[in-house]
Short mmCIF file of C-alpha atoms in Angstrom, two decimals:
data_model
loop_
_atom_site.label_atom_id
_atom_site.label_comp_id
_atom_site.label_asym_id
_atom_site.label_seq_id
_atom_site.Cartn_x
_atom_site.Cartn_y
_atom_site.Cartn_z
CA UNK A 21 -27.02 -19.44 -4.59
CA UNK A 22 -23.86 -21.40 -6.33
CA UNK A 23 -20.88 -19.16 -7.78
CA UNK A 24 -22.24 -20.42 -11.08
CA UNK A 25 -25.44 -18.72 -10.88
CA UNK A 26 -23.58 -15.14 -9.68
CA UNK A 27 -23.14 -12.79 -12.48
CA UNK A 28 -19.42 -13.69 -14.56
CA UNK A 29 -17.93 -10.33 -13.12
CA UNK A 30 -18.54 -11.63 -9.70
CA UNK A 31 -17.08 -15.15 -9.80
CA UNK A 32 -13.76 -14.89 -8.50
CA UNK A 33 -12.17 -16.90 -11.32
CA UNK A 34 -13.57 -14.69 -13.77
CA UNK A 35 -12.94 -11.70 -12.06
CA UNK A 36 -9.09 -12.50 -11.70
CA UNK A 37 -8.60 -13.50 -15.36
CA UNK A 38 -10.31 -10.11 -16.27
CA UNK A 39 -8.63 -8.26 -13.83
CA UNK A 40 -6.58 -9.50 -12.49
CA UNK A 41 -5.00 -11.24 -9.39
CA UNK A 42 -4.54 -8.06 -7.36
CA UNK A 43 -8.69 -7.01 -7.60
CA UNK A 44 -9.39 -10.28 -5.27
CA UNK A 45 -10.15 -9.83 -1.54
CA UNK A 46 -8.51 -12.31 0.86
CA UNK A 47 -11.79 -14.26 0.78
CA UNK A 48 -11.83 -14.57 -2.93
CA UNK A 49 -8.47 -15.83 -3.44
CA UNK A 50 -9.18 -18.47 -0.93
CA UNK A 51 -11.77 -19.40 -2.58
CA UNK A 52 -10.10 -20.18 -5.84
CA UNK A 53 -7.60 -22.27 -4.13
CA UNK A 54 -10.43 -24.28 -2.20
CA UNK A 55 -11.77 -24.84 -5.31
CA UNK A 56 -15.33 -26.17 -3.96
CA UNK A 57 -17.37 -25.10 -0.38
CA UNK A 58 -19.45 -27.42 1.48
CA UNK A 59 -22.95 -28.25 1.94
CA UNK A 60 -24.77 -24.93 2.30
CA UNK A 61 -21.83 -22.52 1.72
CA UNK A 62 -20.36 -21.64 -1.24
CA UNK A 63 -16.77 -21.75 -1.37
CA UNK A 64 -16.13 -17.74 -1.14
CA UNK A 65 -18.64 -18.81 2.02
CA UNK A 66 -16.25 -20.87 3.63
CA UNK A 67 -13.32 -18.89 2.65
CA UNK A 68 -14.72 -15.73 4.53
CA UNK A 69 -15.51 -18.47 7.62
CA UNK A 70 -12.01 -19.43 7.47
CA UNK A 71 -10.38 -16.35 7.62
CA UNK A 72 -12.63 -15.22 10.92
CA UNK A 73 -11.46 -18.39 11.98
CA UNK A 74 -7.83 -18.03 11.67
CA UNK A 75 -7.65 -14.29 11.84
CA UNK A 76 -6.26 -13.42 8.89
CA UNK A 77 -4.98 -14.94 5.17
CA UNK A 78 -1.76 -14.79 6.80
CA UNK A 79 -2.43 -16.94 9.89
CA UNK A 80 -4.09 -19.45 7.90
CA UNK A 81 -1.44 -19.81 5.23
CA UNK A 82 0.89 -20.19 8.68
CA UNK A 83 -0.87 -22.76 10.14
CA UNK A 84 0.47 -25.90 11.35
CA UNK A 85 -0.75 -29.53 9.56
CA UNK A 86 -2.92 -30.05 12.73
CA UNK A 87 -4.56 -26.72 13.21
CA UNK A 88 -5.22 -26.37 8.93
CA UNK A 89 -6.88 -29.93 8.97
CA UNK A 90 -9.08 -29.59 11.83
CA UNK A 91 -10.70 -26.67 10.20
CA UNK A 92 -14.44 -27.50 8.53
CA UNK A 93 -13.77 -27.96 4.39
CA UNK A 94 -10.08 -28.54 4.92
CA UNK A 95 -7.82 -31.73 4.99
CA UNK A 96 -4.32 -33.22 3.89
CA UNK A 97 -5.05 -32.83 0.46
CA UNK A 98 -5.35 -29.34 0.69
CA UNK A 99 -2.28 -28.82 3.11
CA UNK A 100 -0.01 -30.21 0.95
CA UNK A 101 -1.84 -28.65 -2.02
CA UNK A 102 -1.01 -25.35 0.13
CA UNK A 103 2.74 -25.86 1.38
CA UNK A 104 3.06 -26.55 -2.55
CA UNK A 105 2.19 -23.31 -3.50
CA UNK A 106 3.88 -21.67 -1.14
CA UNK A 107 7.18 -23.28 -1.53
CA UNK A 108 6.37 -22.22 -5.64
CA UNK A 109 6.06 -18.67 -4.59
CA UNK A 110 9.27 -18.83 -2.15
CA UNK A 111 11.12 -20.26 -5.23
CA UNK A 112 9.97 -17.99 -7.34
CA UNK A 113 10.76 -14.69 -5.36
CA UNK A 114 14.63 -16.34 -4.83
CA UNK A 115 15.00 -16.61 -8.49
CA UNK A 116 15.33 -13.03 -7.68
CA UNK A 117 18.87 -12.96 -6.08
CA UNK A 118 20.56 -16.12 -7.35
CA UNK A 119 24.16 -15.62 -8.30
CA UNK A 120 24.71 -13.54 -11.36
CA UNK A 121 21.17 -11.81 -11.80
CA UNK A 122 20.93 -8.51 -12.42
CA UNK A 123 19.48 -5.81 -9.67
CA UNK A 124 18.49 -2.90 -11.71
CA UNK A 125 16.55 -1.28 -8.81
CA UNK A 126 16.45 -2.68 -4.83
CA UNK A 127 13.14 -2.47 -4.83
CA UNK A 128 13.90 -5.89 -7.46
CA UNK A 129 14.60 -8.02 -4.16
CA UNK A 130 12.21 -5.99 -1.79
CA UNK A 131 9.68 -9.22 -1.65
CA UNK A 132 12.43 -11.71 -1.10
CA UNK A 133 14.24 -10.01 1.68
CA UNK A 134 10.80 -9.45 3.12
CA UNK A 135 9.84 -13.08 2.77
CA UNK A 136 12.95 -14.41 4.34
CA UNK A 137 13.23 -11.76 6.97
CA UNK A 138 9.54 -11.56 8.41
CA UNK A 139 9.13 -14.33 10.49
CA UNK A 140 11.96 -14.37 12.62
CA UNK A 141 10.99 -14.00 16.46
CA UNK A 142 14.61 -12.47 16.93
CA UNK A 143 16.15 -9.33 14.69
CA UNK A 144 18.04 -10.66 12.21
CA UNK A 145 20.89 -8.14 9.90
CA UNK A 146 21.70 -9.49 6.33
CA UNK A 147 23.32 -8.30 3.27
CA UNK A 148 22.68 -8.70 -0.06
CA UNK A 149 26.00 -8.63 -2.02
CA UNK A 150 26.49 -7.07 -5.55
CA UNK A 151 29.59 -7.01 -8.25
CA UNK A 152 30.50 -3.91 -9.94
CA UNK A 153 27.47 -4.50 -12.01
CA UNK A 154 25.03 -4.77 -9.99
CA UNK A 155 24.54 -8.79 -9.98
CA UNK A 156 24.11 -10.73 -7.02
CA UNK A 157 27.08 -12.21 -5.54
CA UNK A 158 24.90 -13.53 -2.49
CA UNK A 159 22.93 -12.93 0.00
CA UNK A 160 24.43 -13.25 3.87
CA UNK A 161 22.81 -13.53 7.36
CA UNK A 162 25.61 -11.09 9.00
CA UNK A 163 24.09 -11.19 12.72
CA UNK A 164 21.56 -12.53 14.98
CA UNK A 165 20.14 -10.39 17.94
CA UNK A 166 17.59 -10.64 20.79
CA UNK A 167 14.17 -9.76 20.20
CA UNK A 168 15.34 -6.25 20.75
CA UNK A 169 18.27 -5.60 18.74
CA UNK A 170 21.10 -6.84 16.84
CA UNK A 171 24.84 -5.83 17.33
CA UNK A 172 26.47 -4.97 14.17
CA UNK A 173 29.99 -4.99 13.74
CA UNK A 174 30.92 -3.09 10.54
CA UNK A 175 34.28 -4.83 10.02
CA UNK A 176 32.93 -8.05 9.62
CA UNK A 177 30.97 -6.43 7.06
CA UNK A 178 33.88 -4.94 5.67
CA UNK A 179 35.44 -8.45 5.68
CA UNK A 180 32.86 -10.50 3.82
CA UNK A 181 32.29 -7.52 1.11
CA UNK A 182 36.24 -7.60 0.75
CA UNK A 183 36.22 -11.44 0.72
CA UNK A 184 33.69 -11.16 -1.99
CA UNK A 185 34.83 -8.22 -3.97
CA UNK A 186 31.51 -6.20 -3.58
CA UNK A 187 31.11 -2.97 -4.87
CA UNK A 188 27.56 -2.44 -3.54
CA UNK A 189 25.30 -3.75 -0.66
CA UNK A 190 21.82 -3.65 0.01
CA UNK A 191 21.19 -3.48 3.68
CA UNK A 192 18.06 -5.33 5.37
CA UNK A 193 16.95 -6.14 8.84
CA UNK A 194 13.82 -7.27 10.45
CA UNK A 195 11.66 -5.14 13.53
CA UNK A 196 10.11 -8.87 15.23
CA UNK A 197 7.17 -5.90 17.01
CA UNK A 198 6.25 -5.25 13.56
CA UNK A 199 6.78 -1.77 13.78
CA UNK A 200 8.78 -0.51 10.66
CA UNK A 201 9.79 3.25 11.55
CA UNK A 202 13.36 3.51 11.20
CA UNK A 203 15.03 4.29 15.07
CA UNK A 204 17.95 6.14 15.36
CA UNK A 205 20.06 3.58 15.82
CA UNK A 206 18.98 2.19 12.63
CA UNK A 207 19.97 5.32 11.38
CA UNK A 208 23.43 5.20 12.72
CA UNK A 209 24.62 2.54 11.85
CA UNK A 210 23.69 2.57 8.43
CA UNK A 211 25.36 5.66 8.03
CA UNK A 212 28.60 4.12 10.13
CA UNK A 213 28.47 1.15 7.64
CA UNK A 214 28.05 4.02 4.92
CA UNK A 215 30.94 5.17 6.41
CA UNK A 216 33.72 2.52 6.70
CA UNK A 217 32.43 0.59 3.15
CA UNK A 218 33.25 4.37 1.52
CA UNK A 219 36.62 3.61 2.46
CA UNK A 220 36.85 0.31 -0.36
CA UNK A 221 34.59 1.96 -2.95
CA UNK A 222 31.30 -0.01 -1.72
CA UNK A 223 28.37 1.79 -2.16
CA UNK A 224 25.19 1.08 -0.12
CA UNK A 225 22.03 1.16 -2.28
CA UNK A 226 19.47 0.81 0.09
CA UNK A 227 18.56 -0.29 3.87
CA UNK A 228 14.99 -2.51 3.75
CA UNK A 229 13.39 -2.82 7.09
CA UNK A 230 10.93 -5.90 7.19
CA UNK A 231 8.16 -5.64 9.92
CA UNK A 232 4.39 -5.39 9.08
CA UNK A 233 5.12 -3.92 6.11
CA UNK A 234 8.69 -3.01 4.26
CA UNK A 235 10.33 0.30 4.39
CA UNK A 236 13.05 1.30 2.24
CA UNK A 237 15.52 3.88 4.12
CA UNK A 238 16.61 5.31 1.00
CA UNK A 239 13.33 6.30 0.01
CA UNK A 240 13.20 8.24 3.57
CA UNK A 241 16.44 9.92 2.49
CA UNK A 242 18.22 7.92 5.18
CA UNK A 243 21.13 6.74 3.18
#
């Protein structure tokens, strides 16, 4: 049966302009951006054969030009169709932390820092850099590690948020396993950092850790 002929409140279009976006499954999303299916399958069809075929949403939306074509009711058109909307919803998440804008809450960069930070295969330490008002100065890469860890060196920390004339940070580094549960060494050295900024008047708001999913440190009571 075509998605015309399903009832309105089960057509994925219809369902997301009455409730929106977030109601979707993985399946039905696809199928919105696919647009059409192909003979025999409806589109939500070949959206649910796609993402058995890939895995997941995310492996598909990571696929490389070669692999996304060869798949049945793909093609270029709809790769660059899809690195278009991706590179939108990058852009639109780093509108986030340009210079100047205001941070009211971490939580306001959460999907940014997660964005950038997930798909490193090595651990990667960053900063996010605020004035006295909470703007963004900038964000930083500080360090690069092994899959394992990264060494952190608070004075160069120290340094840049002097060179900058921070008054607050917003900590973030990625887990490449996956696995988001703070370790102790996270622990200590965001309370070393805590330590040593104290001693300019730089506050640290938060610590994000980016793995499978994001956990905010100061929500754990960690900083």
């Amino acid at each position: 049966m075509p998605i015309t002929d399903w009832p309105a409140s089960e057509r994925p279009r219809e369902k997301l302009l009455e409730q929106g976006a977030q109601a979707l499954s993985d399946a039905e999303l696809l199928a919105i951006f696919l647009r059409t299916g192909v003979a025999g399958k409806t589109a939500v069809d070949l959206a649910q054969d796609l993402l058995v075929e890939f895995g997941s949403l995310r492996a598909l939306l990571k696929a490389d030009q070669e692999g996304f074509c060869q798949a049945k009711g793909l093609g270029l058109a709809k790769y660059a169709q899809l690195q278009a909307v991706l590179e939108m919803g990058r852009r639109h998440l780093e509108e986030g932390v340009r210079r100047g804008q205001l941070i009211q809450n971490p939580k306001d960069v959460e999907q940014y820092l997660a964005l950038k930070m997930r798909e490193y295969p090595f651990e990667i330490f960053g900063c996010v850099f605020l004035d006295n008002q909470h703007r963004v100065i900038c964000f930083e890469e500080m360090f690069r590690g092994t899959i394992n860890s990264a060494n952190v060196h608070p004075r160069e920390v120290l340094r840049k948020a002097m060179e900058l004339n921070a008054a607050a940070l917003i900590l973030v580094h990625n887990h490449p396993s996956g696995c988001t549960e703070p370790s102790q060494a996270d622990q200590m050295i965001t309370q070393r950092l805590k330590q040593v900024l104290e001693l300019i008047d730089v506050r640290i708001l938060d610590h994000f850790i980016v793995g499978d999913r994001v956990v905010s440190m100061a929500e754990r009571g960690m900083v």
